[in-house]
CSV table of C-alpha atoms and ligand atoms in Angstrom, one decimal:
chain,number,residue,atom,x,y,z
A,1,UNK,CA,20.5,-45.7,19.9
A,2,UNK,CA,20.0,-44.8,23.3
A,3,UNK,CA,18.3,-43.1,24.8
A,4,UNK,CA,17.3,-41.4,28.1
A,5,UNK,CA,14.5,-39.4,29.3
A,6,UNK,CA,14.4,-38.1,32.2
A,7,UNK,CA,11.6,-37.4,33.6
A,8,UNK,CA,8.4,-40.5,34.3
A,9,UNK,CA,5.8,-38.6,34.8
A,10,UNK,CA,2.5,-39.0,32.0
A,11,UNK,CA,4.6,-37.7,29.0
A,12,UNK,CA,8.0,-39.1,29.5
A,13,UNK,CA,6.5,-42.4,31.1
A,14,UNK,CA,4.9,-42.7,27.4
A,15,UNK,CA,7.9,-41.8,25.4
A,16,UNK,CA,10.5,-44.3,27.7
A,17,UNK,CA,6.9,-47.0,26.1
A,18,UNK,CA,7.1,-45.2,22.8
A,19,UNK,CA,11.1,-46.1,22.6
A,20,UNK,CA,11.0,-49.3,23.7
A,21,UNK,CA,8.4,-50.4,21.2
A,22,UNK,CA,10.0,-48.8,18.7
A,23,UNK,CA,13.6,-51.0,19.2
A,24,UNK,CA,15.9,-48.9,20.3
A,25,UNK,CA,17.7,-49.2,23.9
A,26,UNK,CA,15.9,-46.6,26.6
A,27,UNK,CA,16.5,-45.6,29.5
A,28,UNK,CA,14.0,-44.3,32.6
A,29,UNK,CA,15.3,-41.7,35.8
A,30,UNK,CA,13.1,-41.0,38.0
A,31,UNK,CA,13.9,-38.7,40.9
A,32,UNK,CA,11.6,-40.7,42.9
A,33,UNK,CA,8.6,-43.2,42.7
A,34,UNK,CA,7.5,-44.2,39.7
A,35,UNK,CA,3.6,-42.6,40.7
A,36,UNK,CA,4.4,-40.1,43.3
A,37,UNK,CA,2.4,-37.5,44.4
A,38,UNK,CA,5.1,-35.1,44.3
A,39,UNK,CA,4.9,-33.5,40.2
A,40,UNK,CA,1.0,-33.3,38.0
A,41,UNK,CA,0.4,-36.9,37.0
A,42,UNK,CA,-0.8,-38.4,39.7
A,43,UNK,CA,-4.6,-39.2,41.3
A,44,UNK,CA,-7.1,-41.2,40.6
A,45,UNK,CA,-8.7,-38.4,37.9
A,46,UNK,CA,-8.2,-36.5,34.5
A,47,UNK,CA,-10.5,-34.9,32.5
A,48,UNK,CA,-10.5,-36.1,28.5
A,49,UNK,CA,-12.2,-34.5,26.3
A,50,UNK,CA,-13.1,-32.6,22.2
A,51,UNK,CA,-14.3,-29.1,23.1
A,52,UNK,CA,-10.9,-26.7,23.5
A,53,UNK,CA,-11.4,-23.0,22.6
A,54,UNK,CA,-8.8,-23.1,19.9
A,55,UNK,CA,-9.1,-26.0,17.3
A,56,UNK,CA,-5.0,-27.1,16.9
A,57,UNK,CA,-5.2,-28.9,19.6
A,58,UNK,CA,-9.0,-29.9,19.6
A,59,UNK,CA,-7.6,-31.9,16.0
A,60,UNK,CA,-4.6,-33.2,18.4
A,61,UNK,CA,-7.0,-34.3,20.3
A,62,UNK,CA,-8.4,-36.7,17.6
A,63,UNK,CA,-4.3,-38.1,17.4
A,64,UNK,CA,-4.1,-38.4,21.8
A,65,UNK,CA,-7.2,-40.4,21.3
A,66,UNK,CA,-5.8,-43.5,19.5
A,67,UNK,CA,-3.1,-43.1,21.1
A,68,UNK,CA,-4.9,-43.7,24.2
A,69,UNK,CA,-7.3,-46.6,23.4
A,70,UNK,CA,-3.9,-48.5,22.2
A,71,UNK,CA,-2.6,-48.3,25.3
A,72,UNK,CA,-5.8,-48.9,26.9
A,73,UNK,CA,-5.9,-51.5,25.1
A,74,UNK,CA,-1.8,-52.5,25.1
A,75,UNK,CA,-2.4,-52.7,29.2
A,76,UNK,CA,-6.1,-54.8,29.4
A,77,UNK,CA,-6.9,-52.4,31.7
A,78,UNK,CA,-9.0,-49.5,32.0
A,79,UNK,CA,-7.7,-46.3,31.3
A,80,UNK,CA,-10.6,-44.2,29.9
A,81,UNK,CA,-14.0,-43.9,31.6
A,82,UNK,CA,-16.5,-42.8,28.9
A,83,UNK,CA,-18.6,-40.9,30.5
A,84,UNK,CA,-19.6,-37.3,28.4
A,85,UNK,CA,-18.7,-33.6,29.4
A,86,UNK,CA,-20.7,-30.7,29.6
A,87,UNK,CA,-18.8,-27.5,29.1
A,88,UNK,CA,-20.9,-24.8,29.8
A,89,UNK,CA,-21.0,-21.0,30.9
A,90,UNK,CA,-22.5,-17.9,30.3
A,91,UNK,CA,-24.6,-17.6,26.3
A,92,UNK,CA,-22.5,-14.8,25.6
A,93,UNK,CA,-18.9,-16.3,26.7
A,94,UNK,CA,-16.2,-16.3,24.0
A,95,UNK,CA,-14.8,-19.6,24.7
A,96,UNK,CA,-18.3,-21.2,25.0
A,97,UNK,CA,-18.7,-19.9,21.3
A,98,UNK,CA,-15.3,-21.1,20.0
A,99,UNK,CA,-15.4,-24.0,21.5
A,100,UNK,CA,-18.4,-25.0,19.3
A,101,UNK,CA,-16.5,-24.3,16.7
A,102,UNK,CA,-14.6,-25.6,17.2
A,103,UNK,CA,-16.1,-28.7,17.2
A,104,UNK,CA,-17.9,-28.0,14.0
A,105,UNK,CA,-15.1,-27.3,11.7
A,106,UNK,CA,-13.1,-30.6,12.9
A,107,UNK,CA,-16.4,-32.0,12.3
A,108,UNK,CA,-17.6,-34.3,16.1
A,109,UNK,CA,-20.7,-34.2,16.8
A,110,UNK,CA,-22.3,-32.3,20.1
A,111,UNK,CA,-25.5,-31.4,21.4
A,112,UNK,CA,-25.7,-27.6,22.5
A,113,UNK,CA,-28.3,-26.9,25.9
A,114,UNK,CA,-30.1,-24.7,27.6
A,115,UNK,CA,-30.1,-24.4,31.2
A,116,UNK,CA,-33.3,-26.1,31.4
A,117,UNK,CA,-32.1,-28.6,28.8
A,118,UNK,CA,-29.1,-29.1,31.1
A,119,UNK,CA,-31.0,-30.4,33.9
A,120,UNK,CA,-33.3,-32.4,33.0
A,121,UNK,CA,-30.6,-34.6,31.0
A,122,UNK,CA,-28.9,-34.2,34.3
A,123,UNK,CA,-30.5,-33.4,37.6
A,124,UNK,CA,-27.6,-33.4,39.5
A,125,UNK,CA,-26.4,-29.7,37.8
A,126,UNK,CA,-28.7,-26.1,37.8
A,127,UNK,CA,-27.3,-24.1,35.6
A,128,UNK,CA,-28.8,-20.6,35.1
A,129,UNK,CA,-31.2,-18.8,32.5
A,130,UNK,CA,-28.4,-16.9,31.1
A,131,UNK,CA,-25.9,-19.7,30.8
A,132,UNK,CA,-25.6,-22.6,28.4
A,133,UNK,CA,-24.0,-25.8,27.7
A,134,UNK,CA,-22.2,-28.0,25.0
A,135,UNK,CA,-22.4,-31.9,25.8
A,136,UNK,CA,-19.4,-34.1,24.1
A,137,UNK,CA,-20.6,-37.6,25.0
A,138,UNK,CA,-16.4,-38.5,23.9
A,139,UNK,CA,-15.4,-36.6,26.7
A,140,UNK,CA,-14.7,-38.3,30.0
A,141,UNK,CA,-11.7,-39.4,32.2
A,142,UNK,CA,-8.6,-40.6,32.3
A,143,UNK,CA,-7.1,-42.5,35.6
A,144,UNK,CA,-3.9,-40.2,36.1
A,145,UNK,CA,-1.9,-42.5,37.9
A,146,UNK,CA,-2.6,-45.9,36.4
A,147,UNK,CA,-1.5,-44.8,32.7
A,148,UNK,CA,1.5,-43.5,33.9
A,149,UNK,CA,2.1,-47.3,35.5
A,150,UNK,CA,0.9,-48.8,32.0
A,151,UNK,CA,3.4,-46.8,30.5
A,152,UNK,CA,6.1,-47.6,32.9
A,153,UNK,CA,5.2,-51.7,32.5
A,154,UNK,CA,4.8,-52.1,28.7
A,155,UNK,CA,8.2,-50.4,28.4
A,156,UNK,CA,9.9,-52.6,30.6
A,157,UNK,CA,7.6,-55.8,28.7
A,158,UNK,CA,10.2,-54.1,26.0
A,159,UNK,CA,13.1,-53.7,27.0
A,160,UNK,CA,13.8,-50.3,29.1
A,161,UNK,CA,15.8,-49.8,32.0
A,162,UNK,CA,14.2,-47.6,34.2
A,163,UNK,CA,16.0,-46.0,37.2
A,164,UNK,CA,14.4,-44.5,40.8
A,165,UNK,CA,14.9,-42.1,43.2
A,166,UNK,CA,17.4,-41.0,41.0
A,167,UNK,CA,17.3,-37.7,39.9
A,168,UNK,CA,19.4,-36.1,36.9
A,169,UNK,CA,21.7,-33.7,38.0
A,170,UNK,CA,23.1,-32.6,34.5
A,171,UNK,CA,22.5,-33.0,31.1
A,172,UNK,CA,25.3,-31.7,29.2
A,173,UNK,CA,27.5,-32.0,25.5
A,174,UNK,CA,31.2,-32.3,24.6
A,175,UNK,CA,31.9,-32.4,21.6
A,176,UNK,CA,28.5,-34.1,20.0
A,177,UNK,CA,29.2,-36.4,22.8
A,178,UNK,CA,25.4,-36.1,24.9
A,179,UNK,CA,25.9,-37.1,29.0
A,180,UNK,CA,24.1,-36.8,31.8
A,181,UNK,CA,24.8,-36.6,35.4
A,182,UNK,CA,23.8,-38.4,38.3
A,183,UNK,CA,25.2,-38.7,41.8
A,184,UNK,CA,26.8,-42.2,40.5
A,185,UNK,CA,28.5,-40.9,37.6
A,186,UNK,CA,27.9,-39.9,34.5
A,187,UNK,CA,27.4,-42.0,31.4
A,188,UNK,CA,26.8,-40.8,27.4
A,189,UNK,CA,23.6,-41.0,25.2
A,190,UNK,CA,23.1,-40.7,21.6
A,191,UNK,CA,19.8,-38.3,22.0
A,192,UNK,CA,17.5,-37.6,25.5
A,193,UNK,CA,14.7,-36.7,25.9
A,194,UNK,CA,14.1,-34.4,29.4
A,195,UNK,CA,10.1,-34.3,30.1
A,196,UNK,CA,11.1,-32.6,34.4
A,197,UNK,CA,7.7,-30.6,34.5
A,198,UNK,CA,7.9,-28.5,36.6
A,199,UNK,CA,11.6,-28.7,37.6
A,200,UNK,CA,12.4,-28.2,34.2
A,201,UNK,CA,14.1,-24.6,34.8
A,202,UNK,CA,16.5,-26.3,37.0
A,203,UNK,CA,17.9,-28.0,34.1
A,204,UNK,CA,18.2,-25.7,31.5
A,205,UNK,CA,18.5,-22.3,33.8
A,206,UNK,CA,20.8,-20.7,31.1
A,207,UNK,CA,17.6,-21.3,28.2
A,208,UNK,CA,15.6,-19.0,30.2
A,209,UNK,CA,12.5,-21.1,29.7
A,210,UNK,CA,9.0,-18.9,31.0
A,211,UNK,CA,7.8,-22.3,32.7
A,212,UNK,CA,6.3,-20.7,36.3
A,213,UNK,CA,5.3,-23.4,38.5
A,214,UNK,CA,2.1,-22.5,40.8
A,215,UNK,CA,0.5,-24.9,43.7
A,216,UNK,CA,-2.8,-26.5,42.4
A,217,UNK,CA,-5.4,-27.6,44.7
A,218,UNK,CA,-8.5,-30.3,44.0
A,219,UNK,CA,-11.8,-31.4,46.9
A,220,UNK,CA,-13.8,-33.9,47.1
A,221,UNK,CA,-17.3,-33.1,48.7
A,222,UNK,CA,-19.8,-35.4,50.1
A,223,UNK,CA,-23.4,-36.8,48.2
A,224,UNK,CA,-26.3,-35.7,50.5
A,225,UNK,CA,-28.4,-37.4,48.3
A,226,UNK,CA,-30.1,-38.7,45.1
A,227,UNK,CA,-26.3,-40.9,44.4
A,228,UNK,CA,-27.8,-41.6,41.3
A,229,UNK,CA,-27.3,-38.1,39.8
A,230,UNK,CA,-23.6,-38.7,40.1
A,231,UNK,CA,-21.9,-41.6,38.7
A,232,UNK,CA,-20.5,-41.6,36.0
A,233,UNK,CA,-22.4,-44.1,34.5
A,234,UNK,CA,-24.0,-41.2,31.9
A,235,UNK,CA,-26.1,-39.4,35.0
A,236,UNK,CA,-23.2,-36.9,36.4
A,237,UNK,CA,-20.6,-35.9,32.7
A,238,UNK,CA,-17.1,-34.6,33.7
A,239,UNK,CA,-17.9,-30.7,33.5
A,240,UNK,CA,-16.1,-27.6,33.4
A,241,UNK,CA,-17.2,-24.1,33.9
A,242,UNK,CA,-15.8,-21.5,31.8
A,243,UNK,CA,-17.1,-19.2,32.8
A,244,UNK,CA,-15.9,-18.9,35.6
A,245,UNK,CA,-13.6,-21.4,35.5
A,246,UNK,CA,-13.7,-24.6,37.7
A,247,UNK,CA,-14.0,-28.2,36.6
A,248,UNK,CA,-15.2,-31.6,38.2
A,249,UNK,CA,-15.6,-34.8,37.4
A,250,UNK,CA,-18.7,-38.0,38.3
A,251,UNK,CA,-18.4,-40.7,41.3
A,252,UNK,CA,-14.4,-42.2,40.2
A,253,UNK,CA,-15.0,-45.2,41.9
A,254,UNK,CA,-12.5,-45.1,43.7
A,255,UNK,CA,-12.5,-41.6,46.0
A,256,UNK,CA,-15.4,-40.9,48.5
A,257,UNK,CA,-17.5,-38.1,47.2
A,258,UNK,CA,-17.0,-35.9,44.0
A,259,UNK,CA,-14.2,-33.7,42.6
A,260,UNK,CA,-14.4,-30.1,41.7
A,261,UNK,CA,-11.8,-27.3,41.3
A,262,UNK,CA,-10.6,-23.8,39.9
A,263,UNK,CA,-8.7,-24.2,37.2
A,264,UNK,CA,-7.1,-21.0,37.6
A,265,UNK,CA,-3.5,-20.0,38.6
A,266,UNK,CA,-2.7,-20.8,42.1
A,267,UNK,CA,-0.1,-19.5,44.0
A,268,UNK,CA,3.7,-19.8,42.4
A,269,UNK,CA,6.2,-22.2,44.1
A,270,UNK,CA,9.5,-20.7,44.2
A,271,UNK,CA,10.4,-24.7,45.6
A,272,UNK,CA,9.2,-26.5,44.5
A,273,UNK,CA,11.2,-29.6,47.4
A,274,UNK,CA,10.1,-27.7,49.9
A,275,UNK,CA,7.1,-29.4,52.0
A,276,UNK,CA,3.3,-28.5,50.0
A,277,UNK,CA,1.3,-26.5,52.6
A,278,UNK,CA,-2.5,-28.3,52.5
A,279,UNK,CA,-5.0,-26.9,50.8
A,280,UNK,CA,-6.7,-23.6,52.1
A,281,UNK,CA,-9.2,-23.2,54.6
A,282,UNK,CA,-10.8,-20.1,52.6
A,283,UNK,CA,-10.7,-22.5,48.5
A,284,UNK,CA,-12.9,-25.1,50.3
A,285,UNK,CA,-15.1,-22.2,51.2
A,286,UNK,CA,-15.6,-21.1,47.6
A,287,UNK,CA,-15.6,-25.1,46.5
A,288,UNK,CA,-18.5,-25.6,49.2
A,289,UNK,CA,-20.1,-21.3,47.6
A,290,UNK,CA,-19.9,-22.6,44.2
A,291,UNK,CA,-21.4,-25.6,45.1
A,292,UNK,CA,-24.7,-25.1,46.8
A,293,UNK,CA,-25.4,-23.4,44.4
A,294,UNK,CA,-24.6,-25.0,41.4
A,295,UNK,CA,-24.9,-29.3,42.3
A,296,UNK,CA,-27.7,-28.9,45.8
A,297,UNK,CA,-27.4,-31.8,46.0
A,298,UNK,CA,-23.8,-31.9,47.2
A,299,UNK,CA,-22.6,-32.0,51.2
A,300,UNK,CA,-20.2,-29.2,52.6
A,301,UNK,CA,-17.9,-32.0,53.8
A,302,UNK,CA,-14.5,-32.2,52.1
A,303,UNK,CA,-13.9,-36.2,52.0
A,304,UNK,CA,-10.6,-35.7,50.2
A,305,UNK,CA,-8.7,-33.0,49.1
A,306,UNK,CA,-5.0,-33.0,47.9
A,307,UNK,CA,-2.7,-30.1,46.1
A,308,UNK,CA,-1.1,-30.7,42.8
A,309,UNK,CA,1.9,-28.3,40.4
A,310,UNK,CA,0.7,-27.1,37.5
A,311,UNK,CA,3.5,-25.9,35.3
A,312,UNK,CA,2.7,-22.5,33.1
A,313,UNK,CA,3.8,-20.9,30.3
A,314,UNK,CA,2.5,-17.4,29.7
A,315,UNK,CA,-0.1,-18.9,27.1
A,316,UNK,CA,-0.5,-22.2,28.3
A,317,UNK,CA,0.8,-23.8,25.2
A,318,UNK,CA,3.2,-26.2,25.5
A,319,UNK,CA,6.8,-26.3,24.6
A,320,UNK,CA,8.0,-28.8,22.3
A,321,UNK,CA,11.3,-28.1,21.1
A,322,UNK,CA,15.1,-29.7,20.4
A,323,UNK,CA,17.2,-27.5,23.0
A,324,UNK,CA,19.3,-25.0,21.4
A,325,UNK,CA,23.3,-25.5,20.9
A,326,UNK,CA,22.7,-29.5,22.1
A,327,UNK,CA,21.5,-31.3,18.8
A,328,UNK,CA,20.4,-34.0,20.9
A,329,UNK,CA,18.3,-32.8,23.4
A,330,UNK,CA,14.9,-33.0,22.9
A,331,UNK,CA,12.1,-31.2,25.6
A,332,UNK,CA,8.7,-31.3,26.4
A,333,UNK,CA,7.1,-29.3,29.3
A,334,UNK,CA,5.0,-26.2,30.2
A,335,UNK,CA,2.1,-28.4,29.8
A,336,UNK,CA,-0.2,-25.7,31.6
A,337,UNK,CA,-2.7,-27.7,34.0
A,338,UNK,CA,-4.8,-29.2,30.9
A,339,UNK,CA,-1.2,-31.7,29.8
A,340,UNK,CA,-2.2,-35.0,30.7
A,341,UNK,CA,-5.2,-36.0,28.1
A,342,UNK,CA,-2.0,-35.1,25.7
A,343,UNK,CA,1.1,-37.0,27.6
A,344,UNK,CA,0.2,-39.6,25.9
A,345,UNK,CA,0.6,-37.9,21.9
A,346,UNK,CA,3.9,-35.8,23.7
A,347,UNK,CA,5.7,-38.9,24.0
A,348,UNK,CA,5.0,-39.8,20.8
A,349,UNK,CA,5.9,-36.5,19.3
A,350,UNK,CA,8.6,-36.4,21.0
A,351,UNK,CA,10.1,-40.0,20.9
A,352,UNK,CA,9.4,-39.1,17.0
A,353,UNK,CA,11.3,-36.1,17.0
A,354,UNK,CA,14.2,-38.0,19.1
A,355,UNK,CA,15.2,-40.6,16.9
A,356,UNK,CA,14.9,-37.9,13.7
A,357,UNK,CA,11.5,-39.3,12.5
A,358,UNK,CA,9.5,-35.5,11.2
A,359,UNK,CA,6.4,-37.3,10.3
A,360,UNK,CA,3.4,-35.9,12.5
A,361,UNK,CA,1.8,-34.1,10.3
A,362,UNK,CA,0.1,-30.9,11.9
A,363,UNK,CA,2.2,-27.9,12.2
A,364,UNK,CA,3.9,-27.4,16.3
A,365,UNK,CA,5.4,-24.2,15.2
A,366,UNK,CA,4.1,-22.9,17.8
A,367,UNK,CA,5.7,-25.4,20.9
A,368,UNK,CA,8.7,-24.2,19.8
A,369,UNK,CA,10.6,-22.2,22.5
A,370,UNK,CA,11.4,-19.3,19.6
A,371,UNK,CA,7.3,-18.5,19.9
A,372,UNK,CA,7.4,-17.7,23.4
A,373,UNK,CA,10.6,-16.2,23.7
A,374,UNK,CA,9.0,-13.3,20.9
A,375,UNK,CA,6.1,-13.3,22.7
A,376,UNK,CA,7.5,-12.5,26.1
A,377,UNK,CA,9.5,-9.1,24.0
B,1,LIG,C1,-5.1,-31.0,39.8
B,1,LIG,C2,-4.4,-30.9,38.4
B,1,LIG,C3,-5.7,-31.4,37.3
B,1,LIG,C4,-4.9,-31.2,36.7
B,1,LIG,N1,-6.7,-31.6,35.7
B,1,LIG,C5,-6.1,-31.4,34.5
B,1,LIG,C6,-7.4,-32.8,33.6
B,1,LIG,O1,-8.7,-32.7,33.8
B,1,LIG,N2,-7.4,-32.6,32.1
B,1,LIG,C7,-5.9,-32.9,31.3
B,1,LIG,O2,-5.4,-33.0,30.7
B,1,LIG,N3,-4.3,-32.2,32.5
B,1,LIG,C8,-4.8,-31.7,33.7
B,1,LIG,N4,-4.1,-31.8,34.8
B,1,LIG,C9,-2.7,-31.7,33.7
B,1,LIG,C10,-1.4,-32.5,34.1
B,1,LIG,O3,-1.7,-33.0,34.9
B,1,LIG,C11,-0.4,-32.1,34.1
B,1,LIG,O4,0.0,-31.4,32.7
B,1,LIG,C12,0.4,-33.4,33.7
B,1,LIG,O5,0.1,-34.3,33.7
B,1,LIG,C13,2.3,-33.0,33.0
B,1,LIG,O6,3.4,-33.8,32.5
B,1,LIG,P1,4.8,-34.0,32.8
B,1,LIG,O7,5.0,-35.6,32.8
B,1,LIG,O8,4.2,-32.7,31.6
B,1,LIG,O9,5.2,-33.6,34.4
B,1,LIG,P2,4.9,-34.4,35.7
B,1,LIG,O10,4.1,-35.2,35.4
B,1,LIG,O11,5.0,-33.2,36.7
B,1,LIG,O12,6.1,-35.0,35.6
B,1,LIG,C14,7.8,-34.7,35.2
B,1,LIG,C15,8.2,-36.0,36.3
B,1,LIG,O13,9.8,-34.6,35.8
B,1,LIG,C16,10.0,-35.6,37.5
B,1,LIG,N5,11.6,-34.6,37.5
B,1,LIG,C17,11.2,-33.9,37.0
B,1,LIG,N6,13.0,-33.5,37.6
B,1,LIG,C18,13.9,-34.9,37.3
B,1,LIG,C19,14.8,-34.7,37.7
B,1,LIG,N7,16.4,-33.8,37.5
B,1,LIG,N8,15.6,-36.2,37.3
B,1,LIG,C20,14.2,-37.2,37.6
B,1,LIG,N9,13.3,-37.1,37.9
B,1,LIG,C21,12.8,-35.7,37.3
B,1,LIG,C22,9.2,-35.3,38.3
B,1,LIG,O14,9.6,-36.5,39.6
B,1,LIG,C23,7.8,-35.8,37.4
B,1,LIG,O15,8.0,-37.6,38.5
B,1,LIG,C24,-4.1,-31.1,35.9
B,1,LIG,C25,-2.9,-31.0,36.6
B,1,LIG,C26,-3.0,-31.1,37.8
B,1,LIG,C27,-1.6,-30.3,39.3
């Protein structure tokens, strides 16, 4: 089949690779250059983990991990750094409890640590006596930009064609034929997959997709002393503070310092194409305040900062579906700030759906567009 993929971030690049590998005529469109910094899939690190306060996501991660290992093997480069992960919070935090239960239900190994045990094992972390942590050894981080580039490189090796700096202006179906409109004209396709991230709503105005793109900020702080506490060799796991809603990484070996960020949604972005303001001063202060209490060996110097976009649905579930009234068009969006670890799986699922393969074993009903429309009533 001749299949277009619109939007080549994490999800689209993976979909393109799967289609090309399966022998389809796969053509990718990206409005910017591959690896650009205007969307969601760029940067040195994205957390990957089984630890989820939601059983279905933990189960889907078993599928996703396998696909990351395959990609890494095929690309023959390090994309995944397995440094372990801490998921912690107040002992009474519901998310910590449900996350532990999801690990039990899926028979995944983990350790439950008190504040004191956490600090003994990972001396950079200072937890309070009312807090507890779950340690899971398979967590770590994905080198996001490299993952996208690896997918694209392999897709090309398998025959995919890529149109960079080519914005798709419209997708429409006439007499059962589906067309893509760009500034060079229109092109007919058997199927179209749209993985346009935060720009999704502009391509499907009539669908009223429940998507809110938000401006997110990440910060790297310098290490004052005990550099050895902050390494990705097992001394410093990736971490999520479920109660205070922050997360962070060990030294990634590329950018000086330690990356940390708030997970809560930033302000809604009205114009995705407008230049984005740099990281706010008060955000930097909040990060410094948190770091002072949690990681006393960190300094207060900002060694790097960046903004990025989350594409949020109201309940943070993804949207994975065929487009109503356009049976040849399929979409994935709403990765809601936690989707990178799934992008390889989402690319696989959507390429299966678009090629009439209903073989994915898990029930994806809650990710259909209709589930969100019901929610909003
Ligand atoms: C700061 C930050 C931290 C995050 N941390 C984590 C984490 O630790 N772990 C995790 O799992 N997830 C994390 N995420 C979320 C994750 O990065 C995203 O969910 C994921 O990258 C979304 O990928 P995507 O392919 O759906 O969208 P995108 O990466 O935004 O890709 C969409 C692409 O479509 C292109 N496009 C759009 N419209 C058009 C058009 N009309 N024509 C052509 N091209 C078009 C865009 O230019 C873009 O390249 C984080 C996100 C941010 C912003």
